[in-house]
């Protein structure tokens, strides 16, 4: 097989591949193709639907066109359709603000755009032999003004995460370099399945920090690529969540016998967690009974780190509504500029009261001011409707 000596441009997926040197070697030196994964196929389908839809809105100066969107959704798998149901109902766009869809931005080692503004910049640069160091394809760019832009990155997976990863810094950097008039760039992770989003914002003054992060990753990539070019190089394998998109996960991983991502199927992992959870419950209960009678238990590991199991006091403070609002009002009279309290203070614990029929009108009024935050939680539970099994029925 052909070995590539020049490192490919650094892009989000290449950054993720660097998590395991062996996977990087397989994908970018040996060019072993990735095996198809249902989640990747769903992502591709949904991205195609969204790109075609947004391009249609832009070309026809429309905020929304549900007929067109429905027709597009009919053409994809059920899995891909399901992820877009919420998006269909709760999105419209200002077509005049859409700067572009699937904008490919390529930069050289000095962060200079290689072919500014051209979709397919990478292919064009490759043809004329220009070397590209940084590359990204931005799902959607909205220009709020000449100086403010928003990058929307569609996510179809099941967990809502905060924009703290490499991509959330890398894409704003690409856009800043591509459009020098921008002063502020917002990066929005849009979880289409839930109609929820998470954002992070950068200003032009953040560019040195963003460049340093990209340069550091590029340097690491170069070093890895060079090290893997030496004859007889033995790339290290490091298992992790990235194993899920490794072409060697089914065969070829040097850690195949120990790698927990390979040795257990997802269903077996779930069974193992259920067993661990039960074992943990039993063990903690035994320990608790012992501590209850005899006081704290202590131990330490070989590094001298000490652990203790025991009961400790925990105080939770709650503020009764009527008295608190009276005191807060007095406070705000003397501190009218303390807007943080009035704008950010929220009340919880109302839901059960609002369920009562006699408070229907109150529930309605409060619904209009309620703030809903959508998050995801990892659960392992019985499927609803399943009855507990009767053990050893006589
Ligand atoms: S499957 Fe093996 S080679 Fe692939 S990423 Fe995981 S540890 Fe690395």
PDB file of N, CA, C and O and ligand atoms in Angstrom, residues 19-23 236-240 242-244 246-250 252-256 259 261-262, ligand 1:
ATOM      1  N   UNK A  19      -5.844  10.849  18.600  1.00  0.00           N
ATOM      2  CA  UNK A  19      -6.023  10.308  19.956  1.00  0.00           C
ATOM      3  C   UNK A  19      -5.334   8.945  20.084  1.00  0.00           C
ATOM      4  O   UNK A  19      -4.971   8.529  21.172  1.00  0.00           O
ATOM      5  N   UNK A  20      -5.194   8.224  18.969  1.00  0.00           N
ATOM      6  CA  UNK A  20      -4.504   6.930  18.998  1.00  0.00           C
ATOM      7  C   UNK A  20      -3.534   6.908  17.818  1.00  0.00           C
ATOM      8  O   UNK A  20      -3.958   6.958  16.658  1.00  0.00           O
ATOM      9  N   UNK A  21      -2.227   6.834  18.122  1.00  0.00           N
ATOM     10  CA  UNK A  21      -1.215   6.871  17.057  1.00  0.00           C
ATOM     11  C   UNK A  21      -1.420   5.733  16.060  1.00  0.00           C
ATOM     12  O   UNK A  21      -1.204   5.885  14.853  1.00  0.00           O
ATOM     13  N   UNK A  22      -1.883   4.601  16.558  1.00  0.00           N
ATOM     14  CA  UNK A  22      -2.062   3.456  15.676  1.00  0.00           C
ATOM     15  C   UNK A  22      -3.210   3.716  14.676  1.00  0.00           C
ATOM     16  O   UNK A  22      -3.114   3.369  13.503  1.00  0.00           O
ATOM     17  N   UNK A  23      -4.253   4.358  15.172  1.00  0.00           N
ATOM     18  CA  UNK A  23      -5.367   4.671  14.261  1.00  0.00           C
ATOM     19  C   UNK A  23      -4.932   5.722  13.240  1.00  0.00           C
ATOM     20  O   UNK A  23      -5.269   5.635  12.057  1.00  0.00           O
ATOM     21  N   UNK A 236       1.926   3.389  18.843  1.00  0.00           N
ATOM     22  CA  UNK A 236       1.241   2.976  20.077  1.00  0.00           C
ATOM     23  C   UNK A 236      -0.271   2.982  19.865  1.00  0.00           C
ATOM     24  O   UNK A 236      -0.781   3.842  19.155  1.00  0.00           O
ATOM     25  N   UNK A 237      -0.934   2.052  20.500  1.00  0.00           N
ATOM     26  CA  UNK A 237      -2.398   2.053  20.438  1.00  0.00           C
ATOM     27  C   UNK A 237      -2.949   2.541  21.771  1.00  0.00           C
ATOM     28  O   UNK A 237      -2.502   2.097  22.817  1.00  0.00           O
ATOM     29  N   UNK A 238      -3.860   3.488  21.737  1.00  0.00           N
ATOM     30  CA  UNK A 238      -4.485   3.982  22.975  1.00  0.00           C
ATOM     31  C   UNK A 238      -5.993   3.909  22.832  1.00  0.00           C
ATOM     32  O   UNK A 238      -6.581   4.708  22.104  1.00  0.00           O
ATOM     33  N   UNK A 239      -6.615   2.954  23.518  1.00  0.00           N
ATOM     34  CA  UNK A 239      -8.071   2.826  23.373  1.00  0.00           C
ATOM     35  C   UNK A 239      -8.824   3.994  23.994  1.00  0.00           C
ATOM     36  O   UNK A 239      -8.339   4.657  24.899  1.00  0.00           O
ATOM     37  N   UNK A 240      -9.995   4.231  23.511  1.00  0.00           N
ATOM     38  CA  UNK A 240     -10.858   5.300  24.033  1.00  0.00           C
ATOM     39  C   UNK A 240     -12.096   5.343  23.180  1.00  0.00           C
ATOM     40  O   UNK A 240     -12.297   4.493  22.301  1.00  0.00           O
ATOM     41  N   UNK A 242     -12.682   7.013  20.710  1.00  0.00           N
ATOM     42  CA  UNK A 242     -12.338   7.099  19.287  1.00  0.00           C
ATOM     43  C   UNK A 242     -12.268   5.717  18.621  1.00  0.00           C
ATOM     44  O   UNK A 242     -12.290   5.620  17.410  1.00  0.00           O
ATOM     45  N   UNK A 243     -12.155   4.631  19.423  1.00  0.00           N
ATOM     46  CA  UNK A 243     -12.122   3.276  18.835  1.00  0.00           C
ATOM     47  C   UNK A 243     -13.362   3.050  17.974  1.00  0.00           C
ATOM     48  O   UNK A 243     -13.344   2.274  17.031  1.00  0.00           O
ATOM     49  N   UNK A 244     -14.446   3.776  18.322  1.00  0.00           N
ATOM     50  CA  UNK A 244     -15.693   3.549  17.600  1.00  0.00           C
ATOM     51  C   UNK A 244     -15.610   3.951  16.135  1.00  0.00           C
ATOM     52  O   UNK A 244     -16.399   3.503  15.327  1.00  0.00           O
ATOM     53  N   UNK A 246     -12.632   3.725  14.402  1.00  0.00           N
ATOM     54  CA  UNK A 246     -11.330   3.237  13.923  1.00  0.00           C
ATOM     55  C   UNK A 246     -11.541   2.111  12.917  1.00  0.00           C
ATOM     56  O   UNK A 246     -12.326   1.192  13.164  1.00  0.00           O
ATOM     57  N   UNK A 247     -10.837   2.155  11.773  1.00  0.00           N
ATOM     58  CA  UNK A 247     -11.014   1.071  10.788  1.00  0.00           C
ATOM     59  C   UNK A 247     -10.475  -0.267  11.297  1.00  0.00           C
ATOM     60  O   UNK A 247     -10.750  -1.303  10.703  1.00  0.00           O
ATOM     61  N   UNK A 248      -9.690  -0.233  12.396  1.00  0.00           N
ATOM     62  CA  UNK A 248      -9.098  -1.474  12.896  1.00  0.00           C
ATOM     63  C   UNK A 248      -9.911  -2.098  14.025  1.00  0.00           C
ATOM     64  O   UNK A 248      -9.509  -3.110  14.591  1.00  0.00           O
ATOM     65  N   UNK A 249     -11.040  -1.463  14.354  1.00  0.00           N
ATOM     66  CA  UNK A 249     -11.745  -1.935  15.539  1.00  0.00           C
ATOM     67  C   UNK A 249     -12.227  -3.384  15.393  1.00  0.00           C
ATOM     68  O   UNK A 249     -12.242  -4.137  16.353  1.00  0.00           O
ATOM     69  N   UNK A 250     -12.565  -3.799  14.173  1.00  0.00           N
ATOM     70  CA  UNK A 250     -13.028  -5.179  14.010  1.00  0.00           C
ATOM     71  C   UNK A 250     -11.886  -6.154  13.794  1.00  0.00           C
ATOM     72  O   UNK A 250     -11.946  -7.305  14.201  1.00  0.00           O
ATOM     73  N   UNK A 252      -7.366  -5.930  13.493  1.00  0.00           N
ATOM     74  CA  UNK A 252      -6.124  -5.193  13.263  1.00  0.00           C
ATOM     75  C   UNK A 252      -5.669  -4.376  14.457  1.00  0.00           C
ATOM     76  O   UNK A 252      -4.533  -3.918  14.494  1.00  0.00           O
ATOM     77  N   UNK A 253      -6.524  -4.179  15.468  1.00  0.00           N
ATOM     78  CA  UNK A 253      -6.087  -3.408  16.643  1.00  0.00           C
ATOM     79  C   UNK A 253      -5.077  -4.240  17.426  1.00  0.00           C
ATOM     80  O   UNK A 253      -5.355  -5.383  17.784  1.00  0.00           O
ATOM     81  N   UNK A 254      -3.887  -3.674  17.704  1.00  0.00           N
ATOM     82  CA  UNK A 254      -2.884  -4.457  18.425  1.00  0.00           C
ATOM     83  C   UNK A 254      -3.300  -4.794  19.855  1.00  0.00           C
ATOM     84  O   UNK A 254      -2.715  -5.675  20.479  1.00  0.00           O
ATOM     85  N   UNK A 255      -4.306  -4.087  20.372  1.00  0.00           N
ATOM     86  CA  UNK A 255      -4.746  -4.368  21.743  1.00  0.00           C
ATOM     87  C   UNK A 255      -6.046  -5.166  21.757  1.00  0.00           C
ATOM     88  O   UNK A 255      -6.782  -5.140  22.740  1.00  0.00           O
ATOM     89  N   UNK A 256      -6.301  -5.860  20.640  1.00  0.00           N
ATOM     90  CA  UNK A 256      -7.613  -6.506  20.489  1.00  0.00           C
ATOM     91  C   UNK A 256      -8.005  -7.364  21.695  1.00  0.00           C
ATOM     92  O   UNK A 256      -9.175  -7.425  22.049  1.00  0.00           O
ATOM     93  N   UNK A 259      -8.526  -4.560  24.712  1.00  0.00           N
ATOM     94  CA  UNK A 259      -9.260  -3.314  24.486  1.00  0.00           C
ATOM     95  C   UNK A 259     -10.743  -3.494  24.816  1.00  0.00           C
ATOM     96  O   UNK A 259     -11.452  -4.224  24.140  1.00  0.00           O
ATOM     97  N   UNK A 261     -13.185  -1.720  24.282  1.00  0.00           N
ATOM     98  CA  UNK A 261     -14.092  -1.264  23.223  1.00  0.00           C
ATOM     99  C   UNK A 261     -14.319  -2.366  22.188  1.00  0.00           C
ATOM    100  O   UNK A 261     -15.202  -2.286  21.371  1.00  0.00           O
ATOM    101  N   UNK A 262     -13.433  -3.372  22.201  1.00  0.00           N
ATOM    102  CA  UNK A 262     -13.537  -4.444  21.210  1.00  0.00           C
ATOM    103  C   UNK A 262     -14.040  -5.722  21.849  1.00  0.00           C
ATOM    104  O   UNK A 262     -14.839  -6.449  21.280  1.00  0.00           O
TER     105      UNK A 262
HETATM  106  S1  LIG B   1      -9.297   0.076  18.015  1.00  0.00           S
HETATM  107 FE1  LIG B   1      -7.105  -0.082  18.587  1.00  0.00          FE
HETATM  108  S2  LIG B   1      -6.023   0.979  16.961  1.00  0.00           S
HETATM  109 FE2  LIG B   1      -8.138   1.581  16.826  1.00  0.00          FE
HETATM  110  S3  LIG B   1      -8.325   3.460  18.026  1.00  0.00           S
HETATM  111 FE3  LIG B   1      -8.825   1.787  19.395  1.00  0.00          FE
HETATM  112  S4  LIG B   1      -6.883   1.251  20.366  1.00  0.00           S
HETATM  113 FE4  LIG B   1      -6.384   2.495  18.576  1.00  0.00          FE
END
